[in-house]
Structures are given as C-alpha cells and as structure tokens.
PDB file of C-alpha atoms in Angstrom:
ATOM      1  CA  MET A   1      23.544  15.986  13.607  1.00  0.00           C
ATOM      2  CA  HIS A   2      23.593  12.682  15.455  1.00  0.00           C
ATOM      3  CA  LEU A   3      23.509   9.514  13.407  1.00  0.00           C
ATOM      4  CA  ALA A   4      21.079   7.875  15.852  1.00  0.00           C
ATOM      5  CA  TYR A   5      18.016   9.901  14.796  1.00  0.00           C
ATOM      6  CA  PRO A   6      17.901   8.925  11.100  1.00  0.00           C
ATOM      7  CA  ALA A   7      19.036   5.392  11.955  1.00  0.00           C
ATOM      8  CA  VAL A   8      16.146   4.898  14.399  1.00  0.00           C
ATOM      9  CA  LEU A   9      13.704   6.372  11.885  1.00  0.00           C
ATOM     10  CA  ALA A  10      15.067   4.033   9.200  1.00  0.00           C
ATOM     11  CA  VAL A  11      14.663   1.033  11.513  1.00  0.00           C
ATOM     12  CA  LEU A  12      11.063   2.032  12.236  1.00  0.00           C
ATOM     13  CA  LEU A  13      10.335   2.450   8.520  1.00  0.00           C
ATOM     14  CA  PHE A  14      11.946  -0.871   7.667  1.00  0.00           C
ATOM     15  CA  CYS A  15      10.092  -2.731  10.425  1.00  0.00           C
ATOM     16  CA  THR A  16       6.792  -1.184   9.307  1.00  0.00           C
ATOM     17  CA  GLY A  17       7.493  -2.280   5.738  1.00  0.00           C
ATOM     18  CA  LEU A  18       8.485  -5.775   6.846  1.00  0.00           C
ATOM     19  CA  TYR A  19       5.282  -6.095   8.859  1.00  0.00           C
ATOM     20  CA  GLY A  20       3.306  -4.965   5.811  1.00  0.00           C
ATOM     21  CA  VAL A  21       4.957  -7.550   3.582  1.00  0.00           C
ATOM     22  CA  LEU A  22       4.388 -10.382   6.044  1.00  0.00           C
ATOM     23  CA  ALA A  23       0.877  -9.498   7.255  1.00  0.00           C
ATOM     24  CA  ARG A  24      -0.953  -8.000   4.276  1.00  0.00           C
ATOM     25  CA  ARG A  25      -3.075  -9.968   1.849  1.00  0.00           C
ATOM     26  CA  ASN A  26      -3.498  -7.315  -0.856  1.00  0.00           C
ATOM     27  CA  ALA A  27      -0.747  -7.277  -3.496  1.00  0.00           C
ATOM     28  CA  ILE A  28      -0.786  -3.484  -3.838  1.00  0.00           C
ATOM     29  CA  LEU A  29      -0.263  -3.048  -0.093  1.00  0.00           C
ATOM     30  CA  VAL A  30       2.628  -5.504  -0.258  1.00  0.00           C
ATOM     31  CA  LEU A  31       4.221  -3.403  -3.022  1.00  0.00           C
ATOM     32  CA  MET A  32       3.761  -0.275  -0.898  1.00  0.00           C
ATOM     33  CA  SER A  33       5.444  -2.040   2.018  1.00  0.00           C
ATOM     34  CA  VAL A  34       8.411  -2.950  -0.180  1.00  0.00           C
ATOM     35  CA  GLU A  35       8.666   0.736  -1.112  1.00  0.00           C
ATOM     36  CA  LEU A  36       8.764   1.631   2.600  1.00  0.00           C
ATOM     37  CA  MET A  37      11.663  -0.764   3.088  1.00  0.00           C
ATOM     38  CA  LEU A  38      13.536   0.717   0.127  1.00  0.00           C
ATOM     39  CA  ASN A  39      13.005   4.218   1.518  1.00  0.00           C
ATOM     40  CA  ALA A  40      14.465   3.091   4.838  1.00  0.00           C
ATOM     41  CA  VAL A  41      17.563   1.920   2.978  1.00  0.00           C
ATOM     42  CA  ASN A  42      17.737   5.249   1.148  1.00  0.00           C
ATOM     43  CA  LEU A  43      17.546   7.124   4.433  1.00  0.00           C
ATOM     44  CA  ASN A  44      20.413   5.061   5.825  1.00  0.00           C
ATOM     45  CA  LEU A  45      22.522   5.631   2.723  1.00  0.00           C
ATOM     46  CA  VAL A  46      22.126   9.389   2.872  1.00  0.00           C
ATOM     47  CA  ALA A  47      22.584   9.552   6.657  1.00  0.00           C
ATOM     48  CA  PHE A  48      25.818   7.578   6.571  1.00  0.00           C
ATOM     49  CA  ASP A  49      27.017   9.623   3.595  1.00  0.00           C
ATOM     50  CA  VAL A  50      26.558  12.826   5.595  1.00  0.00           C
ATOM     51  CA  TRP A  51      28.015  11.304   8.763  1.00  0.00           C
ATOM     52  CA  LEU A  52      31.164  10.025   7.014  1.00  0.00           C
ATOM     53  CA  ARG A  53      31.566  13.324   5.097  1.00  0.00           C
ATOM     54  CA  ASP A  54      32.292  11.428   1.893  1.00  0.00           C
ATOM     55  CA  THR A  55      33.711  13.741  -0.793  1.00  0.00           C
ATOM     56  CA  LEU A  56      32.366  11.562  -3.617  1.00  0.00           C
ATOM     57  CA  HIS A  57      28.883  11.348  -2.059  1.00  0.00           C
ATOM     58  CA  ALA A  58      28.673   7.647  -2.830  1.00  0.00           C
ATOM     59  CA  GLY A  59      25.669   7.198  -0.519  1.00  0.00           C
ATOM     60  CA  GLN A  60      23.664   9.782  -2.410  1.00  0.00           C
ATOM     61  CA  ALA A  61      24.664   8.259  -5.748  1.00  0.00           C
ATOM     62  CA  LEU A  62      23.551   4.825  -4.571  1.00  0.00           C
ATOM     63  CA  THR A  63      20.306   6.396  -3.375  1.00  0.00           C
ATOM     64  CA  LEU A  64      19.619   7.631  -6.902  1.00  0.00           C
ATOM     65  CA  PHE A  65      20.180   4.123  -8.256  1.00  0.00           C
ATOM     66  CA  THR A  66      17.862   2.704  -5.597  1.00  0.00           C
ATOM     67  CA  ILE A  67      15.152   5.220  -6.506  1.00  0.00           C
ATOM     68  CA  ALA A  68      15.451   4.247 -10.181  1.00  0.00           C
ATOM     69  CA  ILE A  69      15.215   0.547  -9.327  1.00  0.00           C
ATOM     70  CA  ALA A  70      12.213   1.203  -7.062  1.00  0.00           C
ATOM     71  CA  ALA A  71      10.449   3.105  -9.851  1.00  0.00           C
ATOM     72  CA  ALA A  72      11.000   0.231 -12.274  1.00  0.00           C
ATOM     73  CA  GLU A  73       9.900  -2.308  -9.676  1.00  0.00           C
ATOM     74  CA  ILE A  74       6.671  -0.476  -8.883  1.00  0.00           C
ATOM     75  CA  GLY A  75       5.878   0.010 -12.578  1.00  0.00           C
ATOM     76  CA  ILE A  76       6.331  -3.660 -13.429  1.00  0.00           C
ATOM     77  CA  GLY A  77       4.700  -4.775 -10.182  1.00  0.00           C
ATOM     78  CA  LEU A  78       1.579  -2.705 -10.762  1.00  0.00           C
ATOM     79  CA  ALA A  79       1.346  -3.960 -14.335  1.00  0.00           C
ATOM     80  CA  ILE A  80       1.478  -7.548 -13.088  1.00  0.00           C
ATOM     81  CA  VAL A  81      -1.095  -6.864 -10.360  1.00  0.00           C
ATOM     82  CA  LEU A  82      -3.458  -5.229 -12.876  1.00  0.00           C
ATOM     83  CA  MET A  83      -3.126  -8.167 -15.276  1.00  0.00           C
ATOM     84  CA  VAL A  84      -3.772 -10.685 -12.492  1.00  0.00           C
ATOM     85  CA  TYR A  85      -6.763  -8.652 -11.280  1.00  0.00           C
ATOM     86  CA  ARG A  86      -8.250  -8.570 -14.775  1.00  0.00           C
ATOM     87  CA  ASN A  87      -7.765 -12.314 -15.266  1.00  0.00           C
ATOM     88  CA  ARG A  88      -8.672 -13.610 -11.806  1.00  0.00           C
ATOM     89  CA  GLY A  89     -10.875 -10.835 -10.394  1.00  0.00           C
ATOM     90  CA  THR A  90      -8.908 -10.466  -7.161  1.00  0.00           C
ATOM     91  CA  SER A  91      -5.576  -9.193  -5.954  1.00  0.00           C
ATOM     92  CA  ASP A  92      -5.685 -11.207  -2.717  1.00  0.00           C
ATOM     93  CA  ILE A  93      -2.399 -13.085  -2.467  1.00  0.00           C
ATOM     94  CA  ASP A  94      -3.846 -16.104  -0.632  1.00  0.00           C
ATOM     95  CA  LYS A  95      -6.580 -16.614  -3.222  1.00  0.00           C
ATOM     96  CA  LEU A  96      -4.042 -16.368  -6.017  1.00  0.00           C
ATOM     97  CA  ARG A  97      -1.951 -19.046  -4.357  1.00  0.00           C
ATOM     98  CA  ASP A  98      -5.019 -21.307  -4.058  1.00  0.00           C
ATOM     99  CA  ASN A  99      -5.887 -20.862  -7.746  1.00  0.00           C
ATOM    100  CA  ALA A 100      -2.457 -21.911  -8.981  1.00  0.00           C
ATOM    101  CA  GLU A 101      -2.339 -25.152 -10.898  1.00  0.00           C
ATOM    102  CA  ALA A 102      -0.210 -27.929  -9.495  1.00  0.00           C
ATOM    103  CA  PRO A 103       2.431 -29.359 -11.827  1.00  0.00           C
ATOM    104  CA  GLY A 104       1.156 -32.502 -13.461  1.00  0.00           C
ATOM    105  CA  ALA A 105      -2.490 -31.725 -12.668  1.00  0.00           C
ATOM    106  CA  ASP A 106      -3.579 -33.580 -15.814  1.00  0.00           C
ATOM    107  CA  GLY A 107      -2.916 -36.896 -14.077  1.00  0.00           C
ATOM    108  CA  ALA A 108       0.028 -37.856 -16.274  1.00  0.00           C
ATOM    109  CA  GLY A 109       2.621 -36.557 -13.853  1.00  0.00           C
ATOM    110  CA  GLY A 110       4.265 -34.096 -16.234  1.00  0.00           C
ATOM    111  CA  THR A 111       4.211 -32.797 -19.775  1.00  0.00           C
ATOM    112  CA  ASP A 112       3.333 -35.177 -22.543  1.00  0.00           C
ATOM    113  CA  GLU A 113       5.013 -34.771 -25.886  1.00  0.00           C
ATOM    114  CA  THR A 114       3.815 -36.092 -29.190  1.00  0.00           C
ATOM    115  CA  ALA A 115       5.961 -38.626 -30.972  1.00  0.00           C
ATOM    116  CA  GLY A 116       9.305 -36.874 -31.310  1.00  0.00           C
ATOM    117  CA  THR A 117       7.999 -33.526 -32.614  1.00  0.00           C
ATOM    118  CA  GLY A 118       8.754 -31.573 -29.447  1.00  0.00           C
ATOM    119  CA  GLU A 119       5.202 -30.183 -29.281  1.00  0.00           C
ATOM    120  CA  THR A 120       3.005 -30.637 -26.273  1.00  0.00           C
ATOM    121  CA  ALA A 121      -0.164 -32.584 -26.827  1.00  0.00           C
ATOM    122  CA  ARG A 122      -3.524 -30.934 -26.197  1.00  0.00           C
ATOM    123  CA  PRO A 123      -5.944 -32.705 -23.813  1.00  0.00           C
ATOM    124  CA  ASP A 124      -8.324 -33.676 -26.644  1.00  0.00           C
ATOM    125  CA  GLU A 125      -5.397 -35.243 -28.568  1.00  0.00           C
ATOM    126  CA  LYS A 126      -4.500 -37.283 -25.471  1.00  0.00           C
ATOM    127  CA  ALA A 127      -8.068 -38.633 -25.304  1.00  0.00           C
ATOM    128  CA  GLU A 128      -8.017 -39.552 -29.007  1.00  0.00           C
ATOM    129  CA  ALA A 129      -4.648 -41.285 -28.667  1.00  0.00           C
ATOM    130  CA  ALA A 130      -5.884 -43.281 -25.656  1.00  0.00           C
ATOM    131  CA  ALA A 131      -9.027 -44.476 -27.486  1.00  0.00           C
TER     132      ALA A 131
END
C-alpha cells in the first residue's frame, strides 16, 4: 500500500476540520470539526505505523490515546455547550462573545475589596459606602 493515499485523505480531513473550526458559528459544529482534525491525525498515525512496519505498533498505541482524549474532550465540550445553551439560550459563538462582560465593567476599573477582609463588595454595599 502506498503511503500517499492515506496521507492525502488525512490532509483532506484535516483541512475540512480546519475550515469548520474557522468558519462555523455553532459550537457543536466546531466540536465536530475538531473531531475531524483528530481523526486525520489518527489516520496518519496508523498509516505511518504500517508503512514503517514498527514492531511495537507505537502509532496504533498513540491512536488509542488520542481516541481516549477525544472522547473526554467531546464529553466535557458538550457539557459546557449544554450549560451555556441553558443559561444564554444560544450556542452561537459570536453572540456568546458579545454577551461576555468586560473586566471592570462596574466602572471602578477592577475588583473592589472591603476593608482588609479579602471579600469582594457587592454593588449595593458599594452604593451604601459611597453615600
């Protein structure tokens, strides 16, 4: 088997995944695109393992680790996307970026602490202290 066939397929998969990460607005589609890129890496690992005729099959062992990492990443990623969707009502990445609070949005330029206690003051306590 020639090494060029799986390498070209892996490049096509990786480029498709990269396009999906850069062009998509939906967080779930971005996670799917990351999975495509990881599968392209897995294909390369197995193809080079077969081509080099490695007796330890290190490429296949690394592929198993990559699959485990991808499973953990998709599990945590979907949990985060579901939590954001429940709280904000959208999974659009651009809208989530627009809804983010800027640091120091309270007008004070940072976090205010009460007199030496290490606790952050609530906004109503700031108004009472100013009055």
